[in-house]
Amino acid sequence: SSGSTGVTITEISAGGAGSTLASLAGFGGMAFLPGSDEVLLADSVKNTLVLLNSGTSKTLATQADGLNQPLAVATSADGQWAITANGADGTLVRVSLTGATSPTRALCACRPSELLPLAGNAAFDLTQPGTSPSWMIDAGRKTPSVFFIPPTHSTTGSSK
């Protein structure tokens, strides 16, 4: 729920009782880890990514790691990586959920608007595909890579 002081994430039991899980200054995205009730929450004002697990929270990344107004968060299919898309500078940040590596930034010559899962473990569409160029990230590579996807063009009425 939104309020004048930010966003509150509330768990509602089957009986209708509410319990506050987290309060964010600004909603920057939410994703559940595969096969789990653990949840990733990004705060777009505080520039943080936290993992909530059974009422406890663990900060996974901050502005020092590259978060800059996150607008979306996703997780790899194997639960190894979290990926955030930044609204302020178009960068993406991959965070190891096992703590094995430091957060890694990937640059995009775009303004990410989503993290829509594609086929594979850690591939995500960053922008809506269609008649304008779109972009995707493969975050499962040793170094996360961003790829350009050419626009689709209609040949109807064209002499080409």
PDB file of N, CA, C and O in Angstrom, residues 10-51:
ATOM      1  N   THR A  10       2.671  -5.677   3.096  1.00  0.00           N
ATOM      2  CA  THR A  10       1.916  -6.342   4.155  1.00  0.00           C
ATOM      3  C   THR A  10       1.560  -7.756   3.733  1.00  0.00           C
ATOM      4  O   THR A  10       1.131  -7.985   2.602  1.00  0.00           O
ATOM      5  N   GLU A  11       1.722  -8.698   4.665  1.00  0.00           N
ATOM      6  CA  GLU A  11       1.309 -10.079   4.445  1.00  0.00           C
ATOM      7  C   GLU A  11      -0.081 -10.236   5.062  1.00  0.00           C
ATOM      8  O   GLU A  11      -0.302  -9.858   6.205  1.00  0.00           O
ATOM      9  N   ILE A  12      -1.007 -10.788   4.281  1.00  0.00           N
ATOM     10  CA  ILE A  12      -2.368 -11.020   4.758  1.00  0.00           C
ATOM     11  C   ILE A  12      -2.553 -12.525   4.931  1.00  0.00           C
ATOM     12  O   ILE A  12      -2.382 -13.290   3.979  1.00  0.00           O
ATOM     13  N   SER A  13      -2.905 -12.956   6.135  1.00  0.00           N
ATOM     14  CA  SER A  13      -3.114 -14.379   6.399  1.00  0.00           C
ATOM     15  C   SER A  13      -4.428 -14.837   5.781  1.00  0.00           C
ATOM     16  O   SER A  13      -5.268 -14.019   5.389  1.00  0.00           O
ATOM     17  N   ALA A  14      -4.632 -16.145   5.732  1.00  0.00           N
ATOM     18  CA  ALA A  14      -5.872 -16.707   5.205  1.00  0.00           C
ATOM     19  C   ALA A  14      -7.069 -16.223   6.016  1.00  0.00           C
ATOM     20  O   ALA A  14      -8.170 -16.089   5.485  1.00  0.00           O
ATOM     21  N   GLY A  15      -6.849 -15.919   7.283  1.00  0.00           N
ATOM     22  CA  GLY A  15      -7.918 -15.424   8.147  1.00  0.00           C
ATOM     23  C   GLY A  15      -8.160 -13.929   8.022  1.00  0.00           C
ATOM     24  O   GLY A  15      -9.067 -13.393   8.635  1.00  0.00           O
ATOM     25  N   GLY A  16      -7.325 -13.238   7.232  1.00  0.00           N
ATOM     26  CA  GLY A  16      -7.520 -11.809   6.998  1.00  0.00           C
ATOM     27  C   GLY A  16      -6.674 -10.903   7.871  1.00  0.00           C
ATOM     28  O   GLY A  16      -6.746  -9.688   7.737  1.00  0.00           O
ATOM     29  N   ALA A  17      -5.847 -11.453   8.758  1.00  0.00           N
ATOM     30  CA  ALA A  17      -4.992 -10.623   9.613  1.00  0.00           C
ATOM     31  C   ALA A  17      -3.789 -10.136   8.814  1.00  0.00           C
ATOM     32  O   ALA A  17      -3.182 -10.892   8.059  1.00  0.00           O
ATOM     33  N   GLY A  18      -3.451  -8.852   8.988  1.00  0.00           N
ATOM     34  CA  GLY A  18      -2.323  -8.254   8.279  1.00  0.00           C
ATOM     35  C   GLY A  18      -1.107  -8.119   9.162  1.00  0.00           C
ATOM     36  O   GLY A  18      -1.217  -7.849  10.349  1.00  0.00           O
ATOM     37  N   SER A  19       0.052  -8.313   8.548  1.00  0.00           N
ATOM     38  CA  SER A  19       1.323  -8.179   9.250  1.00  0.00           C
ATOM     39  C   SER A  19       2.293  -7.449   8.324  1.00  0.00           C
ATOM     40  O   SER A  19       2.524  -7.881   7.196  1.00  0.00           O
ATOM     41  N   THR A  20       2.851  -6.323   8.785  1.00  0.00           N
ATOM     42  CA  THR A  20       3.786  -5.553   7.969  1.00  0.00           C
ATOM     43  C   THR A  20       5.100  -6.302   7.835  1.00  0.00           C
ATOM     44  O   THR A  20       5.717  -6.684   8.830  1.00  0.00           O
ATOM     45  N   LEU A  21       5.528  -6.520   6.594  1.00  0.00           N
ATOM     46  CA  LEU A  21       6.804  -7.187   6.322  1.00  0.00           C
ATOM     47  C   LEU A  21       7.930  -6.188   6.132  1.00  0.00           C
ATOM     48  O   LEU A  21       9.057  -6.431   6.551  1.00  0.00           O
ATOM     49  N   ALA A  22       7.624  -5.076   5.463  1.00  0.00           N
ATOM     50  CA  ALA A  22       8.662  -4.089   5.167  1.00  0.00           C
ATOM     51  C   ALA A  22       8.022  -2.744   4.855  1.00  0.00           C
ATOM     52  O   ALA A  22       6.871  -2.679   4.424  1.00  0.00           O
ATOM     53  N   SER A  23       8.788  -1.703   5.069  1.00  0.00           N
ATOM     54  CA  SER A  23       8.396  -0.349   4.668  1.00  0.00           C
ATOM     55  C   SER A  23       9.488   0.198   3.765  1.00  0.00           C
ATOM     56  O   SER A  23      10.670   0.110   4.095  1.00  0.00           O
ATOM     57  N   LEU A  24       9.084   0.710   2.615  1.00  0.00           N
ATOM     58  CA  LEU A  24      10.013   1.264   1.641  1.00  0.00           C
ATOM     59  C   LEU A  24       9.731   2.746   1.455  1.00  0.00           C
ATOM     60  O   LEU A  24       8.574   3.154   1.451  1.00  0.00           O
ATOM     61  N   ALA A  25      10.771   3.523   1.256  1.00  0.00           N
ATOM     62  CA  ALA A  25      10.580   4.941   0.949  1.00  0.00           C
ATOM     63  C   ALA A  25       9.995   5.098  -0.451  1.00  0.00           C
ATOM     64  O   ALA A  25       9.233   6.023  -0.710  1.00  0.00           O
ATOM     65  N   GLY A  26      10.347   4.193  -1.358  1.00  0.00           N
ATOM     66  CA  GLY A  26       9.814   4.178  -2.716  1.00  0.00           C
ATOM     67  C   GLY A  26       9.883   2.778  -3.276  1.00  0.00           C
ATOM     68  O   GLY A  26      10.888   2.080  -3.099  1.00  0.00           O
ATOM     69  N   PHE A  27       8.824   2.334  -3.949  1.00  0.00           N
ATOM     70  CA  PHE A  27       8.777   0.970  -4.480  1.00  0.00           C
ATOM     71  C   PHE A  27       9.635   0.872  -5.733  1.00  0.00           C
ATOM     72  O   PHE A  27       9.371   1.538  -6.732  1.00  0.00           O
ATOM     73  N   GLY A  28      10.661   0.025  -5.685  1.00  0.00           N
ATOM     74  CA  GLY A  28      11.559  -0.164  -6.817  1.00  0.00           C
ATOM     75  C   GLY A  28      11.514  -1.553  -7.403  1.00  0.00           C
ATOM     76  O   GLY A  28      12.314  -1.873  -8.269  1.00  0.00           O
ATOM     77  N   GLY A  29      10.591  -2.382  -6.931  1.00  0.00           N
ATOM     78  CA  GLY A  29      10.443  -3.718  -7.482  1.00  0.00           C
ATOM     79  C   GLY A  29      10.396  -4.779  -6.402  1.00  0.00           C
ATOM     80  O   GLY A  29      10.860  -4.574  -5.282  1.00  0.00           O
ATOM     81  N   MET A  30       9.806  -5.935  -6.790  1.00  0.00           N
ATOM     82  CA  MET A  30       9.633  -7.046  -5.864  1.00  0.00           C
ATOM     83  C   MET A  30       9.663  -8.336  -6.663  1.00  0.00           C
ATOM     84  O   MET A  30       9.092  -8.409  -7.744  1.00  0.00           O
ATOM     85  N   ALA A  31      10.369  -9.352  -6.137  1.00  0.00           N
ATOM     86  CA  ALA A  31      10.426 -10.653  -6.810  1.00  0.00           C
ATOM     87  C   ALA A  31      10.633 -11.745  -5.775  1.00  0.00           C
ATOM     88  O   ALA A  31      11.421 -11.574  -4.843  1.00  0.00           O
ATOM     89  N   PHE A  32       9.909 -12.847  -5.952  1.00  0.00           N
ATOM     90  CA  PHE A  32      10.096 -14.008  -5.086  1.00  0.00           C
ATOM     91  C   PHE A  32      11.203 -14.883  -5.652  1.00  0.00           C
ATOM     92  O   PHE A  32      11.324 -15.033  -6.873  1.00  0.00           O
ATOM     93  N   LEU A  33      12.008 -15.470  -4.778  1.00  0.00           N
ATOM     94  CA  LEU A  33      13.001 -16.435  -5.213  1.00  0.00           C
ATOM     95  C   LEU A  33      12.281 -17.705  -5.641  1.00  0.00           C
ATOM     96  O   LEU A  33      11.264 -18.066  -5.046  1.00  0.00           O
ATOM     97  N   PRO A  34      12.793 -18.376  -6.680  1.00  0.00           N
ATOM     98  CA  PRO A  34      12.121 -19.574  -7.203  1.00  0.00           C
ATOM     99  C   PRO A  34      11.919 -20.637  -6.120  1.00  0.00           C
ATOM    100  O   PRO A  34      12.836 -20.938  -5.354  1.00  0.00           O
ATOM    101  N   GLY A  35      10.682 -21.163  -6.044  1.00  0.00           N
ATOM    102  CA  GLY A  35      10.355 -22.230  -5.122  1.00  0.00           C
ATOM    103  C   GLY A  35      10.507 -21.863  -3.655  1.00  0.00           C
ATOM    104  O   GLY A  35      10.767 -22.728  -2.826  1.00  0.00           O
ATOM    105  N   SER A  36      10.330 -20.597  -3.325  1.00  0.00           N
ATOM    106  CA  SER A  36      10.604 -20.126  -1.975  1.00  0.00           C
ATOM    107  C   SER A  36       9.610 -19.044  -1.577  1.00  0.00           C
ATOM    108  O   SER A  36       8.947 -18.451  -2.423  1.00  0.00           O
ATOM    109  N   ASP A  37       9.526 -18.777  -0.279  1.00  0.00           N
ATOM    110  CA  ASP A  37       8.740 -17.631   0.169  1.00  0.00           C
ATOM    111  C   ASP A  37       9.648 -16.445   0.490  1.00  0.00           C
ATOM    112  O   ASP A  37       9.205 -15.440   1.015  1.00  0.00           O
ATOM    113  N   GLU A  38      10.935 -16.564   0.134  1.00  0.00           N
ATOM    114  CA  GLU A  38      11.859 -15.439   0.273  1.00  0.00           C
ATOM    115  C   GLU A  38      11.554 -14.419  -0.817  1.00  0.00           C
ATOM    116  O   GLU A  38      11.231 -14.796  -1.948  1.00  0.00           O
ATOM    117  N   VAL A  39      11.677 -13.150  -0.464  1.00  0.00           N
ATOM    118  CA  VAL A  39      11.326 -12.105  -1.419  1.00  0.00           C
ATOM    119  C   VAL A  39      12.421 -11.045  -1.474  1.00  0.00           C
ATOM    120  O   VAL A  39      13.030 -10.705  -0.454  1.00  0.00           O
ATOM    121  N   LEU A  40      12.665 -10.557  -2.687  1.00  0.00           N
ATOM    122  CA  LEU A  40      13.583  -9.449  -2.910  1.00  0.00           C
ATOM    123  C   LEU A  40      12.765  -8.176  -3.017  1.00  0.00           C
ATOM    124  O   LEU A  40      11.753  -8.140  -3.723  1.00  0.00           O
ATOM    125  N   LEU A  41      13.212  -7.117  -2.330  1.00  0.00           N
ATOM    126  CA  LEU A  41      12.550  -5.821  -2.398  1.00  0.00           C
ATOM    127  C   LEU A  41      13.586  -4.744  -2.700  1.00  0.00           C
ATOM    128  O   LEU A  41      14.622  -4.668  -2.034  1.00  0.00           O
ATOM    129  N   ALA A  42      13.289  -3.928  -3.706  1.00  0.00           N
ATOM    130  CA  ALA A  42      14.165  -2.806  -4.042  1.00  0.00           C
ATOM    131  C   ALA A  42      13.485  -1.508  -3.614  1.00  0.00           C
ATOM    132  O   ALA A  42      12.295  -1.321  -3.849  1.00  0.00           O
ATOM    133  N   ASP A  43      14.250  -0.651  -2.978  1.00  0.00           N
ATOM    134  CA  ASP A  43      13.764   0.668  -2.550  1.00  0.00           C
ATOM    135  C   ASP A  43      14.349   1.707  -3.500  1.00  0.00           C
ATOM    136  O   ASP A  43      15.573   1.880  -3.566  1.00  0.00           O
ATOM    137  N   SER A  44      13.486   2.392  -4.252  1.00  0.00           N
ATOM    138  CA  SER A  44      13.920   3.340  -5.264  1.00  0.00           C
ATOM    139  C   SER A  44      14.380   4.681  -4.702  1.00  0.00           C
ATOM    140  O   SER A  44      15.003   5.465  -5.411  1.00  0.00           O
ATOM    141  N   VAL A  45      14.100   4.944  -3.440  1.00  0.00           N
ATOM    142  CA  VAL A  45      14.535   6.197  -2.811  1.00  0.00           C
ATOM    143  C   VAL A  45      15.815   5.970  -2.007  1.00  0.00           C
ATOM    144  O   VAL A  45      16.781   6.725  -2.115  1.00  0.00           O
ATOM    145  N   LYS A  46      15.836   4.916  -1.216  1.00  0.00           N
ATOM    146  CA  LYS A  46      17.013   4.607  -0.394  1.00  0.00           C
ATOM    147  C   LYS A  46      18.095   3.864  -1.183  1.00  0.00           C
ATOM    148  O   LYS A  46      19.203   3.679  -0.686  1.00  0.00           O
ATOM    149  N   ASN A  47      17.771   3.435  -2.411  1.00  0.00           N
ATOM    150  CA  ASN A  47      18.715   2.702  -3.260  1.00  0.00           C
ATOM    151  C   ASN A  47      19.275   1.479  -2.539  1.00  0.00           C
ATOM    152  O   ASN A  47      20.486   1.324  -2.373  1.00  0.00           O
ATOM    153  N   THR A  48      18.351   0.607  -2.127  1.00  0.00           N
ATOM    154  CA  THR A  48      18.738  -0.635  -1.464  1.00  0.00           C
ATOM    155  C   THR A  48      18.008  -1.809  -2.086  1.00  0.00           C
ATOM    156  O   THR A  48      16.913  -1.664  -2.629  1.00  0.00           O
ATOM    157  N   LEU A  49      18.642  -2.974  -1.985  1.00  0.00           N
ATOM    158  CA  LEU A  49      18.030  -4.239  -2.354  1.00  0.00           C
ATOM    159  C   LEU A  49      18.141  -5.124  -1.129  1.00  0.00           C
ATOM    160  O   LEU A  49      19.247  -5.356  -0.626  1.00  0.00           O
ATOM    161  N   VAL A  50      17.003  -5.599  -0.624  1.00  0.00           N
ATOM    162  CA  VAL A  50      17.006  -6.448   0.560  1.00  0.00           C
ATOM    163  C   VAL A  50      16.345  -7.781   0.247  1.00  0.00           C
ATOM    164  O   VAL A  50      15.507  -7.885  -0.643  1.00  0.00           O
ATOM    165  N   LEU A  51      16.746  -8.793   1.012  1.00  0.00           N
ATOM    166  CA  LEU A  51      16.151 -10.120   0.941  1.00  0.00           C
ATOM    167  C   LEU A  51      15.399 -10.336   2.237  1.00  0.00           C
ATOM    168  O   LEU A  51      15.970 -10.228   3.321  1.00  0.00           O
TER     169      LEU A  51
END
